[in-house]
């Protein structure tokens, strides 16, 4: 009986630590870094590969806003505490755009090879968020006009690149989603200040060059 009770206490402690970690991370993003966040929809408890939203064909299960919607994203401490007190395991969703970093994402294998190539070049990168199938490189906020001019000037841009700007979002660590755990591939440096992020031009130029030069075939995912 003691062994069973001890095991139960360890499981509860581990679960509570995970819930505390989610709230602590959400507060860091919102109040210390001033990144607007909101809770994402949870994965379906009957099958984590499915989403808890009404869309049976959801392509990002458990990793997107639903209720509340994206416009509710905030940096208000009281609201963040209320959300993750009531929904302690909810994924943390960052509303990308004018008030927060944007992101450039690509399939995980291509991203890993591109990052290795950029390291060899000595290029400085900020945080990189890794999901099981895609990695997202955080970049400074940009406008649609700025992005359009950047892409128009290029002869070739891999179709697998995705851009998360104004009106977009990404899930942040340590969120658990229907596709798996979200983690830092390149973690922010410790400290209270918001992490430095590079300009989108530098990242797109370097990633496209790295993918082209290394001959990486990035699938349309």
PDB file of C-alpha atoms in Angstrom:
ATOM      1  CA  UNK A   1       0.000   0.000   0.000  1.00  0.00           C
ATOM      2  CA  UNK A   2       2.845   2.407   0.854  1.00  0.00           C
ATOM      3  CA  UNK A   3       4.436   1.712  -2.526  1.00  0.00           C
ATOM      4  CA  UNK A   4       1.162   2.500  -4.335  1.00  0.00           C
ATOM      5  CA  UNK A   5       0.648   5.726  -2.357  1.00  0.00           C
ATOM      6  CA  UNK A   6       4.248   6.773  -2.997  1.00  0.00           C
ATOM      7  CA  UNK A   7       3.897   6.151  -6.714  1.00  0.00           C
ATOM      8  CA  UNK A   8       0.646   8.157  -6.779  1.00  0.00           C
ATOM      9  CA  UNK A   9       2.292  11.071  -4.986  1.00  0.00           C
ATOM     10  CA  UNK A  10       5.169  11.062  -7.497  1.00  0.00           C
ATOM     11  CA  UNK A  11       2.726  11.066 -10.422  1.00  0.00           C
ATOM     12  CA  UNK A  12       0.704  13.933  -8.917  1.00  0.00           C
ATOM     13  CA  UNK A  13       3.883  15.878  -8.166  1.00  0.00           C
ATOM     14  CA  UNK A  14       5.109  15.419 -11.749  1.00  0.00           C
ATOM     15  CA  UNK A  15       1.740  16.523 -13.122  1.00  0.00           C
ATOM     16  CA  UNK A  16       1.597  19.586 -10.861  1.00  0.00           C
ATOM     17  CA  UNK A  17       5.166  20.538 -11.797  1.00  0.00           C
ATOM     18  CA  UNK A  18       4.185  20.399 -15.474  1.00  0.00           C
ATOM     19  CA  UNK A  19       1.193  22.633 -14.843  1.00  0.00           C
ATOM     20  CA  UNK A  20       3.335  25.091 -12.889  1.00  0.00           C
ATOM     21  CA  UNK A  21       5.876  25.123 -15.720  1.00  0.00           C
ATOM     22  CA  UNK A  22       3.188  26.049 -18.259  1.00  0.00           C
ATOM     23  CA  UNK A  23       1.957  28.985 -16.167  1.00  0.00           C
ATOM     24  CA  UNK A  24       5.495  30.146 -15.423  1.00  0.00           C
ATOM     25  CA  UNK A  25       6.437  30.039 -19.110  1.00  0.00           C
ATOM     26  CA  UNK A  26       3.275  31.879 -20.173  1.00  0.00           C
ATOM     27  CA  UNK A  27       3.977  34.610 -17.596  1.00  0.00           C
ATOM     28  CA  UNK A  28       7.571  34.949 -18.778  1.00  0.00           C
ATOM     29  CA  UNK A  29       6.483  35.417 -22.382  1.00  0.00           C
ATOM     30  CA  UNK A  30       3.682  37.852 -21.545  1.00  0.00           C
ATOM     31  CA  UNK A  31       4.917  39.957 -18.647  1.00  0.00           C
ATOM     32  CA  UNK A  32       8.716  39.871 -18.947  1.00  0.00           C
ATOM     33  CA  UNK A  33       9.105  39.732 -22.730  1.00  0.00           C
ATOM     34  CA  UNK A  34       5.828  41.494 -23.626  1.00  0.00           C
ATOM     35  CA  UNK A  35       4.849  38.817 -26.135  1.00  0.00           C
ATOM     36  CA  UNK A  36       1.035  38.545 -26.496  1.00  0.00           C
ATOM     37  CA  UNK A  37      -0.071  34.984 -25.778  1.00  0.00           C
ATOM     38  CA  UNK A  38      -3.270  33.004 -25.328  1.00  0.00           C
ATOM     39  CA  UNK A  39      -4.160  29.370 -24.594  1.00  0.00           C
ATOM     40  CA  UNK A  40      -4.469  27.052 -27.552  1.00  0.00           C
ATOM     41  CA  UNK A  41      -7.136  24.414 -28.024  1.00  0.00           C
ATOM     42  CA  UNK A  42      -6.186  21.126 -26.394  1.00  0.00           C
ATOM     43  CA  UNK A  43      -5.667  17.890 -28.254  1.00  0.00           C
ATOM     44  CA  UNK A  44      -8.598  15.484 -28.193  1.00  0.00           C
ATOM     45  CA  UNK A  45      -8.301  13.404 -24.972  1.00  0.00           C
ATOM     46  CA  UNK A  46      -9.718  10.406 -26.868  1.00  0.00           C
ATOM     47  CA  UNK A  47      -6.846  10.515 -29.330  1.00  0.00           C
ATOM     48  CA  UNK A  48      -3.973  13.017 -29.080  1.00  0.00           C
ATOM     49  CA  UNK A  49      -3.341  12.944 -32.819  1.00  0.00           C
ATOM     50  CA  UNK A  50      -6.748  14.590 -33.216  1.00  0.00           C
ATOM     51  CA  UNK A  51      -7.646  18.147 -32.240  1.00  0.00           C
ATOM     52  CA  UNK A  52     -10.180  19.229 -29.642  1.00  0.00           C
ATOM     53  CA  UNK A  53     -11.650  21.775 -32.082  1.00  0.00           C
ATOM     54  CA  UNK A  54     -14.733  20.996 -34.232  1.00  0.00           C
ATOM     55  CA  UNK A  55     -12.671  20.512 -37.424  1.00  0.00           C
ATOM     56  CA  UNK A  56     -12.196  16.739 -37.921  1.00  0.00           C
ATOM     57  CA  UNK A  57      -9.397  17.425 -40.430  1.00  0.00           C
ATOM     58  CA  UNK A  58      -7.468  19.984 -38.367  1.00  0.00           C
ATOM     59  CA  UNK A  59      -3.864  20.091 -39.607  1.00  0.00           C
ATOM     60  CA  UNK A  60      -2.361  21.547 -36.382  1.00  0.00           C
ATOM     61  CA  UNK A  61      -4.096  19.542 -33.622  1.00  0.00           C
ATOM     62  CA  UNK A  62      -3.810  21.206 -30.243  1.00  0.00           C
ATOM     63  CA  UNK A  63      -1.520  23.947 -31.551  1.00  0.00           C
ATOM     64  CA  UNK A  64      -3.859  26.774 -32.538  1.00  0.00           C
ATOM     65  CA  UNK A  65      -6.287  29.279 -30.966  1.00  0.00           C
ATOM     66  CA  UNK A  66      -9.979  28.432 -30.827  1.00  0.00           C
ATOM     67  CA  UNK A  67     -11.736  29.754 -27.709  1.00  0.00           C
ATOM     68  CA  UNK A  68     -10.650  32.448 -27.104  1.00  0.00           C
ATOM     69  CA  UNK A  69      -9.743  33.553 -30.625  1.00  0.00           C
ATOM     70  CA  UNK A  70      -6.407  34.973 -31.714  1.00  0.00           C
ATOM     71  CA  UNK A  71      -7.487  38.591 -31.118  1.00  0.00           C
ATOM     72  CA  UNK A  72      -7.670  37.849 -27.382  1.00  0.00           C
ATOM     73  CA  UNK A  73      -3.871  37.441 -27.128  1.00  0.00           C
ATOM     74  CA  UNK A  74      -2.541  39.639 -24.342  1.00  0.00           C
ATOM     75  CA  UNK A  75       0.398  40.544 -22.124  1.00  0.00           C
ATOM     76  CA  UNK A  76      -1.856  41.191 -19.118  1.00  0.00           C
ATOM     77  CA  UNK A  77      -0.634  39.207 -16.108  1.00  0.00           C
ATOM     78  CA  UNK A  78      -4.067  38.764 -14.518  1.00  0.00           C
ATOM     79  CA  UNK A  79      -5.578  37.396 -17.703  1.00  0.00           C
ATOM     80  CA  UNK A  80      -2.669  35.007 -18.284  1.00  0.00           C
ATOM     81  CA  UNK A  81      -2.884  33.739 -14.705  1.00  0.00           C
ATOM     82  CA  UNK A  82      -6.626  33.235 -15.031  1.00  0.00           C
ATOM     83  CA  UNK A  83      -6.297  31.332 -18.310  1.00  0.00           C
ATOM     84  CA  UNK A  84      -3.612  28.903 -17.144  1.00  0.00           C
ATOM     85  CA  UNK A  85      -5.132  28.469 -13.677  1.00  0.00           C
ATOM     86  CA  UNK A  86      -8.320  27.275 -15.318  1.00  0.00           C
ATOM     87  CA  UNK A  87      -6.613  25.478 -18.216  1.00  0.00           C
ATOM     88  CA  UNK A  88      -3.239  24.478 -16.737  1.00  0.00           C
ATOM     89  CA  UNK A  89      -2.149  22.181 -19.569  1.00  0.00           C
ATOM     90  CA  UNK A  90      -3.292  24.380 -22.469  1.00  0.00           C
ATOM     91  CA  UNK A  91      -0.667  24.992 -25.178  1.00  0.00           C
ATOM     92  CA  UNK A  92       0.877  28.466 -25.172  1.00  0.00           C
ATOM     93  CA  UNK A  93       0.157  30.238 -28.461  1.00  0.00           C
ATOM     94  CA  UNK A  94       2.118  33.340 -29.509  1.00  0.00           C
ATOM     95  CA  UNK A  95       0.263  35.872 -31.655  1.00  0.00           C
ATOM     96  CA  UNK A  96       2.964  36.869 -34.146  1.00  0.00           C
ATOM     97  CA  UNK A  97       3.014  40.332 -35.655  1.00  0.00           C
ATOM     98  CA  UNK A  98       3.499  43.962 -34.821  1.00  0.00           C
ATOM     99  CA  UNK A  99       3.773  43.543 -31.047  1.00  0.00           C
ATOM    100  CA  UNK A 100       5.748  40.308 -31.032  1.00  0.00           C
ATOM    101  CA  UNK A 101       8.318  38.362 -33.013  1.00  0.00           C
ATOM    102  CA  UNK A 102       7.249  36.894 -36.330  1.00  0.00           C
ATOM    103  CA  UNK A 103       8.598  33.576 -37.608  1.00  0.00           C
ATOM    104  CA  UNK A 104       9.841  31.740 -40.686  1.00  0.00           C
ATOM    105  CA  UNK A 105       9.158  27.994 -40.540  1.00  0.00           C
ATOM    106  CA  UNK A 106      10.202  25.018 -42.647  1.00  0.00           C
ATOM    107  CA  UNK A 107      10.146  21.214 -42.395  1.00  0.00           C
ATOM    108  CA  UNK A 108      12.256  19.850 -39.550  1.00  0.00           C
ATOM    109  CA  UNK A 109      14.845  17.969 -41.642  1.00  0.00           C
ATOM    110  CA  UNK A 110      15.421  20.900 -43.977  1.00  0.00           C
ATOM    111  CA  UNK A 111      15.540  23.265 -40.979  1.00  0.00           C
ATOM    112  CA  UNK A 112      18.191  21.186 -39.210  1.00  0.00           C
ATOM    113  CA  UNK A 113      20.412  21.188 -42.309  1.00  0.00           C
ATOM    114  CA  UNK A 114      19.824  24.884 -42.941  1.00  0.00           C
ATOM    115  CA  UNK A 115      20.745  25.761 -39.350  1.00  0.00           C
ATOM    116  CA  UNK A 116      23.943  23.699 -39.606  1.00  0.00           C
ATOM    117  CA  UNK A 117      24.854  25.577 -42.791  1.00  0.00           C
ATOM    118  CA  UNK A 118      24.135  28.935 -41.131  1.00  0.00           C
ATOM    119  CA  UNK A 119      26.299  27.967 -38.152  1.00  0.00           C
ATOM    120  CA  UNK A 120      29.188  27.245 -40.503  1.00  0.00           C
ATOM    121  CA  UNK A 121      28.703  30.727 -41.978  1.00  0.00           C
ATOM    122  CA  UNK A 122      28.798  32.239 -38.508  1.00  0.00           C
ATOM    123  CA  UNK A 123      25.346  33.788 -38.842  1.00  0.00           C
ATOM    124  CA  UNK A 124      23.748  34.900 -35.605  1.00  0.00           C
ATOM    125  CA  UNK A 125      20.262  33.497 -34.974  1.00  0.00           C
ATOM    126  CA  UNK A 126      17.772  34.110 -32.208  1.00  0.00           C
ATOM    127  CA  UNK A 127      15.460  31.502 -30.674  1.00  0.00           C
ATOM    128  CA  UNK A 128      14.317  28.575 -32.801  1.00  0.00           C
ATOM    129  CA  UNK A 129      11.121  26.694 -31.900  1.00  0.00           C
ATOM    130  CA  UNK A 130      10.974  23.010 -32.816  1.00  0.00           C
ATOM    131  CA  UNK A 131       7.805  20.985 -33.340  1.00  0.00           C
ATOM    132  CA  UNK A 132       8.061  17.346 -34.449  1.00  0.00           C
ATOM    133  CA  UNK A 133       7.466  18.191 -38.125  1.00  0.00           C
ATOM    134  CA  UNK A 134       8.464  21.864 -38.491  1.00  0.00           C
ATOM    135  CA  UNK A 135      10.917  24.317 -36.947  1.00  0.00           C
ATOM    136  CA  UNK A 136      10.268  28.046 -36.693  1.00  0.00           C
ATOM    137  CA  UNK A 137      13.031  30.669 -36.657  1.00  0.00           C
ATOM    138  CA  UNK A 138      11.870  33.747 -34.761  1.00  0.00           C
ATOM    139  CA  UNK A 139      12.471  37.041 -36.570  1.00  0.00           C
ATOM    140  CA  UNK A 140      11.766  40.725 -35.998  1.00  0.00           C
ATOM    141  CA  UNK A 141       8.235  41.956 -36.842  1.00  0.00           C
ATOM    142  CA  UNK A 142       7.692  42.702 -40.529  1.00  0.00           C
ATOM    143  CA  UNK A 143       4.854  44.028 -42.671  1.00  0.00           C
ATOM    144  CA  UNK A 144       3.139  42.237 -45.544  1.00  0.00           C
ATOM    145  CA  UNK A 145       4.545  44.864 -47.919  1.00  0.00           C
ATOM    146  CA  UNK A 146       8.059  44.226 -46.646  1.00  0.00           C
ATOM    147  CA  UNK A 147       7.647  40.471 -47.057  1.00  0.00           C
ATOM    148  CA  UNK A 148       6.152  40.864 -50.531  1.00  0.00           C
ATOM    149  CA  UNK A 149       9.088  42.964 -51.736  1.00  0.00           C
ATOM    150  CA  UNK A 150      11.544  40.490 -50.238  1.00  0.00           C
ATOM    151  CA  UNK A 151       9.996  37.472 -51.964  1.00  0.00           C
ATOM    152  CA  UNK A 152       9.466  39.295 -55.271  1.00  0.00           C
ATOM    153  CA  UNK A 153      13.181  40.064 -55.471  1.00  0.00           C
ATOM    154  CA  UNK A 154      14.104  36.377 -55.247  1.00  0.00           C
ATOM    155  CA  UNK A 155      14.467  34.066 -58.236  1.00  0.00           C
ATOM    156  CA  UNK A 156      13.523  31.065 -56.115  1.00  0.00           C
ATOM    157  CA  UNK A 157      11.864  30.541 -52.732  1.00  0.00           C
ATOM    158  CA  UNK A 158      11.164  26.980 -51.493  1.00  0.00           C
ATOM    159  CA  UNK A 159       7.425  26.394 -51.389  1.00  0.00           C
ATOM    160  CA  UNK A 160       7.823  24.691 -48.004  1.00  0.00           C
ATOM    161  CA  UNK A 161       8.778  27.977 -46.316  1.00  0.00           C
ATOM    162  CA  UNK A 162       5.947  29.465 -44.278  1.00  0.00           C
ATOM    163  CA  UNK A 163       5.734  32.968 -42.886  1.00  0.00           C
ATOM    164  CA  UNK A 164       4.035  33.743 -39.588  1.00  0.00           C
ATOM    165  CA  UNK A 165       3.444  37.488 -39.505  1.00  0.00           C
ATOM    166  CA  UNK A 166       0.574  39.797 -38.566  1.00  0.00           C
ATOM    167  CA  UNK A 167      -2.504  37.662 -37.899  1.00  0.00           C
ATOM    168  CA  UNK A 168      -0.413  34.501 -37.532  1.00  0.00           C
ATOM    169  CA  UNK A 169       0.614  32.349 -34.612  1.00  0.00           C
ATOM    170  CA  UNK A 170       2.948  29.610 -33.422  1.00  0.00           C
ATOM    171  CA  UNK A 171       2.895  27.344 -30.364  1.00  0.00           C
ATOM    172  CA  UNK A 172       5.677  27.952 -27.854  1.00  0.00           C
ATOM    173  CA  UNK A 173       7.558  25.571 -25.515  1.00  0.00           C
ATOM    174  CA  UNK A 174       6.826  23.674 -23.371  1.00  0.00           C
ATOM    175  CA  UNK A 175       3.432  23.109 -25.009  1.00  0.00           C
ATOM    176  CA  UNK A 176       2.188  19.609 -25.719  1.00  0.00           C
ATOM    177  CA  UNK A 177       0.170  19.278 -28.935  1.00  0.00           C
ATOM    178  CA  UNK A 178      -1.508  16.560 -30.954  1.00  0.00           C
ATOM    179  CA  UNK A 179       1.663  16.253 -33.038  1.00  0.00           C
ATOM    180  CA  UNK A 180       3.978  16.046 -30.023  1.00  0.00           C
ATOM    181  CA  UNK A 181       5.982  18.254 -27.697  1.00  0.00           C
ATOM    182  CA  UNK A 182       7.096  21.776 -28.626  1.00  0.00           C
ATOM    183  CA  UNK A 183      10.669  22.539 -27.552  1.00  0.00           C
ATOM    184  CA  UNK A 184      13.480  25.030 -28.034  1.00  0.00           C
ATOM    185  CA  UNK A 185      15.990  23.962 -30.669  1.00  0.00           C
ATOM    186  CA  UNK A 186      17.831  27.201 -29.899  1.00  0.00           C
ATOM    187  CA  UNK A 187      16.721  28.413 -26.481  1.00  0.00           C
ATOM    188  CA  UNK A 188      16.639  32.108 -25.539  1.00  0.00           C
ATOM    189  CA  UNK A 189      19.495  33.218 -23.346  1.00  0.00           C
ATOM    190  CA  UNK A 190      18.566  33.346 -19.642  1.00  0.00           C
ATOM    191  CA  UNK A 191      17.450  36.726 -18.340  1.00  0.00           C
ATOM    192  CA  UNK A 192      14.410  38.952 -18.065  1.00  0.00           C
ATOM    193  CA  UNK A 193      14.904  40.918 -21.286  1.00  0.00           C
ATOM    194  CA  UNK A 194      13.074  39.839 -24.437  1.00  0.00           C
ATOM    195  CA  UNK A 195      15.362  37.721 -26.656  1.00  0.00           C
ATOM    196  CA  UNK A 196      17.092  39.327 -29.607  1.00  0.00           C
ATOM    197  CA  UNK A 197      15.748  38.240 -33.014  1.00  0.00           C
ATOM    198  CA  UNK A 198      17.236  38.871 -36.496  1.00  0.00           C
ATOM    199  CA  UNK A 199      15.564  40.704 -39.389  1.00  0.00           C
ATOM    200  CA  UNK A 200      13.440  38.602 -41.712  1.00  0.00           C
ATOM    201  CA  UNK A 201      15.552  39.594 -44.744  1.00  0.00           C
ATOM    202  CA  UNK A 202      18.705  38.116 -43.258  1.00  0.00           C
ATOM    203  CA  UNK A 203      16.985  34.865 -42.320  1.00  0.00           C
ATOM    204  CA  UNK A 204      15.190  34.338 -45.634  1.00  0.00           C
ATOM    205  CA  UNK A 205      18.319  35.167 -47.648  1.00  0.00           C
ATOM    206  CA  UNK A 206      20.455  32.794 -45.594  1.00  0.00           C
ATOM    207  CA  UNK A 207      17.910  29.952 -45.450  1.00  0.00           C
ATOM    208  CA  UNK A 208      17.181  30.040 -49.196  1.00  0.00           C
ATOM    209  CA  UNK A 209      20.899  30.111 -49.983  1.00  0.00           C
ATOM    210  CA  UNK A 210      21.635  27.297 -47.544  1.00  0.00           C
ATOM    211  CA  UNK A 211      18.850  25.087 -48.908  1.00  0.00           C
ATOM    212  CA  UNK A 212      19.861  25.763 -52.497  1.00  0.00           C
ATOM    213  CA  UNK A 213      23.568  25.253 -51.917  1.00  0.00           C
ATOM    214  CA  UNK A 214      23.200  22.049 -49.893  1.00  0.00           C
ATOM    215  CA  UNK A 215      20.666  20.608 -52.328  1.00  0.00           C
ATOM    216  CA  UNK A 216      18.121  19.940 -49.603  1.00  0.00           C
ATOM    217  CA  UNK A 217      14.769  18.951 -51.017  1.00  0.00           C
ATOM    218  CA  UNK A 218      12.228  20.465 -48.634  1.00  0.00           C
ATOM    219  CA  UNK A 219       8.842  18.743 -49.077  1.00  0.00           C
ATOM    220  CA  UNK A 220       5.649  20.742 -49.188  1.00  0.00           C
ATOM    221  CA  UNK A 221       4.573  20.161 -45.584  1.00  0.00           C
TER     222      UNK A 221
END
